[in-house]
Tab-separated table of C-alpha atoms in Angstrom:
chain	number	residue	atom	x	y	z
A	94	MET	CA	95.251	105.006	94.631
A	95	VAL	CA	93.711	101.545	94.388
A	96	GLY	CA	92.290	100.058	97.534
A	97	ARG	CA	91.132	101.994	100.530
A	98	GLN	CA	93.239	103.955	102.970
A	99	SER	CA	91.654	105.638	105.978
A	100	ILE	CA	92.766	108.132	108.581
A	101	TYR	CA	90.576	108.437	111.662
A	102	VAL	CA	90.764	111.504	113.897
A	103	ARG	CA	88.884	112.135	117.139
A	104	TYR	CA	88.426	108.375	117.169
A	105	ASP	CA	86.659	107.233	120.344
A	106	ARG	CA	86.418	103.457	120.369
A	107	THR	CA	84.152	103.416	123.427
A	108	LYS	CA	81.561	105.813	121.993
A	109	GLY	CA	82.040	104.646	118.400
A	110	THR	CA	82.618	108.203	117.143
A	111	TYR	CA	85.124	109.631	114.678
A	112	VAL	CA	85.894	111.827	111.718
A	113	ARG	CA	87.350	109.744	108.874
A	114	LEU	CA	89.274	110.672	105.740
A	115	LEU	CA	89.065	107.925	103.107
A	116	LEU	CA	91.215	107.702	100.017
A	117	GLU	CA	89.444	105.093	97.917
A	118	ASN	CA	90.218	104.356	94.279
A	119	ASN	CA	91.450	107.902	93.672
A	120	SER	CA	88.559	109.629	95.446
A	121	VAL	CA	88.578	111.428	98.784
A	122	VAL	CA	85.633	111.002	101.140
A	123	VAL	CA	85.241	112.688	104.535
A	124	GLU	CA	82.793	111.099	106.950
A	125	GLN	CA	81.681	111.631	110.515
A	126	LYS	CA	80.229	109.014	112.830
A	127	ARG	CA	78.178	109.936	115.859
A	128	ALA	CA	77.523	107.530	118.737
A	129	GLY	CA	74.931	104.924	117.786
A	130	GLN	CA	74.646	106.228	114.207
A	131	ALA	CA	75.894	105.017	110.833
A	132	PRO	CA	78.775	106.956	109.240
A	133	GLU	CA	77.579	110.106	107.483
A	134	GLU	CA	79.301	111.375	104.351
A	135	LEU	CA	80.241	115.045	104.602
A	136	PHE	CA	82.281	115.532	101.438
A	137	THR	CA	83.441	113.692	98.300
A	138	TYR	CA	86.128	114.761	95.852
A	139	SER	CA	87.485	112.965	92.765
A	140	LEU	CA	91.239	113.419	92.442
A	141	PRO	CA	92.899	114.054	89.073
A	142	LYS	CA	93.545	110.872	87.110
A	143	VAL	CA	96.720	108.997	87.911
A	144	GLU	CA	99.004	108.610	84.923
A	145	TRP	CA	100.070	105.053	84.234
A	146	GLY	CA	101.744	103.338	81.328
A	147	GLU	CA	101.401	100.167	79.319
A	148	GLU	CA	104.038	98.421	81.475
A	149	ASP	CA	101.787	98.985	84.529
A	150	LEU	CA	98.937	97.258	82.691
A	151	GLN	CA	101.184	94.392	81.610
A	152	PHE	CA	102.415	93.853	85.167
A	153	ASP	CA	98.840	94.102	86.429
A	154	LYS	CA	97.646	91.451	83.982
A	155	ALA	CA	100.589	89.161	84.761
A	156	SER	CA	100.142	89.368	88.517
A	157	VAL	CA	96.365	89.599	88.873
A	158	TYR	CA	94.768	87.690	86.027
A	159	THR	CA	95.177	84.073	84.973
A	160	LYS	CA	96.976	83.249	81.732
A	161	GLU	CA	93.621	82.371	80.133
A	162	GLN	CA	92.021	85.661	81.195
A	163	THR	CA	94.986	87.658	79.894
A	164	GLN	CA	94.982	85.870	76.532
A	165	ALA	CA	91.230	86.384	76.211
A	166	GLY	CA	91.679	90.074	76.930
A	167	ASP	CA	89.430	89.846	79.974
A	168	ARG	CA	89.461	92.885	82.140
A	169	ASP	CA	86.342	94.086	83.890
A	170	ASP	CA	86.708	97.765	83.134
A	171	GLU	CA	89.457	99.289	81.032
A	172	ASN	CA	88.966	102.549	82.943
A	173	GLU	CA	90.027	100.911	86.213
A	174	TYR	CA	93.532	101.497	87.462
A	175	PRO	CA	95.857	98.498	87.467
A	176	VAL	CA	95.765	97.173	91.042
A	177	ASN	CA	99.558	97.116	91.300
A	178	ILE	CA	100.129	100.708	90.243
A	179	LEU	CA	102.415	102.602	92.589
A	180	GLY	CA	101.603	106.085	93.720
A	181	ASN	CA	101.806	108.478	96.609
A	182	ARG	CA	99.459	111.112	97.920
A	183	SER	CA	100.275	113.726	100.502
A	184	LEU	CA	97.272	114.023	102.828
A	185	GLU	CA	96.640	116.569	105.546
A	186	ILE	CA	93.592	116.576	107.779
A	187	SER	CA	93.056	119.300	110.361
A	188	VAL	CA	90.288	119.330	112.951
A	189	LYS	CA	89.898	122.602	114.848
A	190	GLY	CA	86.953	123.134	117.141
A	191	HIS	CA	83.997	121.686	115.301
A	192	SER	CA	85.275	121.858	111.723
A	193	VAL	CA	87.539	119.798	109.492
A	194	SER	CA	89.838	120.869	106.641
A	195	VAL	CA	91.591	118.579	104.143
A	196	SER	CA	94.501	119.088	101.751
A	197	VAL	CA	95.695	116.580	99.153
A	198	ASP	CA	99.077	117.059	97.500
A	199	GLN	CA	99.305	120.529	99.102
A	200	GLN	CA	95.971	121.623	97.578
A	201	LEU	CA	93.151	122.607	99.952
A	202	ILE	CA	90.053	120.672	98.873
A	203	LEU	CA	87.875	121.108	101.961
A	204	ASP	CA	87.927	124.194	104.168
A	205	GLN	CA	86.278	124.231	107.592
A	206	GLN	CA	83.491	121.727	106.989
A	207	PRO	CA	81.306	121.665	110.132
A	208	VAL	CA	81.523	118.493	112.246
A	209	ASP	CA	78.907	117.390	114.763
A	210	VAL	CA	79.614	118.898	118.201
A	211	SER	CA	79.166	115.481	119.863
A	212	ILE	CA	82.393	114.262	118.203
A	213	GLY	CA	84.889	115.525	120.753
A	214	ALA	CA	88.303	114.341	121.807
A	215	GLY	CA	89.709	111.038	120.666
A	216	GLY	CA	92.676	109.303	119.144
A	217	VAL	CA	94.115	108.805	115.679
A	218	ALA	CA	94.025	105.522	113.735
A	219	PHE	CA	95.083	104.317	110.275
A	220	GLU	CA	93.500	101.591	108.163
A	221	SER	CA	93.974	100.004	104.747
A	222	GLN	CA	91.865	97.542	102.768
A	223	TYR	CA	92.379	95.673	99.520
A	224	HIS	CA	90.379	96.228	96.345
A	225	GLU	CA	87.945	93.503	95.223
A	226	GLN	CA	89.342	93.825	91.688
A	227	ASN	CA	92.435	91.869	92.769
A	228	GLU	CA	90.982	88.391	93.307
A	229	LYS	CA	94.381	86.744	93.872
A	230	ASP	CA	95.424	88.848	96.839
A	231	ASP	CA	93.178	89.981	99.657
A	232	ILE	CA	96.071	91.467	101.608
A	233	TYR	CA	96.616	95.150	101.036
A	234	ASP	CA	99.501	97.174	102.367
A	235	ALA	CA	99.419	100.923	102.660
A	236	ILE	CA	102.473	102.823	103.767
A	237	PHE	CA	101.870	105.884	105.903
A	238	GLU	CA	105.123	107.855	105.800
A	239	ASP	CA	106.080	111.122	107.425
A	240	VAL	CA	103.093	111.119	109.771
A	241	THR	CA	103.004	114.098	112.109
A	242	ILE	CA	100.331	114.679	114.733
A	243	THR	CA	100.228	118.027	116.486
A	244	SER	CA	97.954	119.774	118.910
A	245	GLU	CA	97.310	123.485	118.577
A	246	SER	CA	96.420	125.596	121.590
A	247	ALA	CA	93.965	128.492	121.491
A	248	GLY	CA	96.980	130.812	121.254
A	249	GLY	CA	98.165	129.108	118.065
A	250	ASP	CA	101.156	127.282	119.595
A	251	ARG	CA	101.672	123.816	118.136
A	252	LYS	CA	102.808	120.913	120.278
A	253	LEU	CA	104.235	117.790	118.620
A	254	LEU	CA	102.354	114.727	119.870
A	255	PHE	CA	103.729	112.089	117.479
A	256	THR	CA	105.874	111.693	114.392
A	257	ASN	CA	107.246	108.695	112.553
A	258	LYS	CA	109.715	110.836	110.620
A	259	PRO	CA	113.222	109.570	111.295
A	260	SER	CA	115.480	112.197	112.851
A	261	GLY	CA	119.125	112.511	113.863
A	262	LEU	CA	121.457	109.729	112.724
A	263	THR	CA	118.503	107.457	111.944
A	264	GLY	CA	117.079	110.161	109.657
A	265	VAL	CA	120.373	110.501	107.791
A	266	LEU	CA	120.716	106.723	107.379
A	267	THR	CA	117.102	106.416	106.229
A	268	GLY	CA	117.662	109.170	103.622
A	269	VAL	CA	120.798	107.417	102.333
A	270	GLN	CA	118.964	104.064	102.182
A	271	ARG	CA	116.051	105.605	100.236
A	272	SER	CA	118.496	107.183	97.762
A	273	LEU	CA	120.259	103.860	97.241
A	274	ASN	CA	116.928	102.089	96.736
A	275	ARG	CA	115.874	104.666	94.127
A	276	ALA	CA	119.205	104.248	92.312
A	277	VAL	CA	118.815	100.461	92.255
A	278	ASP	CA	115.196	100.768	91.066
A	279	TRP	CA	116.303	103.153	88.298
A	280	ALA	CA	119.063	100.750	87.212
A	281	VAL	CA	116.665	97.775	87.149
A	282	GLU	CA	114.089	99.718	85.114
A	283	THR	CA	116.664	101.218	82.735
A	284	PHE	CA	118.800	98.171	82.028
């Protein structure tokens, strides 16, 4: 939720064109960029507030602010999210013809927004950036899990182009590892 995560579709590096979905500090922004132009905002949506507890704030203060700042109670804006808060969002972006649709956490928030006809075929790219609020760490990691890229023909048939979802034996082992990690995390937090 904190920082900036981006998904580019129809990304043409040569022409400098794309459609971009940004998740920035709990807001969704959809932009288009035509060749030789600056990015143009098509849509903005503020997501529901992320719930976080006092322990998130304590960890944030301990890892982001100096001892002197913490003791003085310094914090730029009490409405800001702690920079170390964990959270996941399920994002889906669909570009069909010359329109884009977006779902967040299985809720459709943008339905068939027109996109400039000059933004044609292109690739997919992912990007993450840190938040200026965290002065101690300018490295920001975003994890893009369960990414699936499909192509849909005019007849409605979907063709899988890419997925990073583990399958087969690797998928089973990954599921077991995630379960063990959650159990260890629960034990650490509980005891």
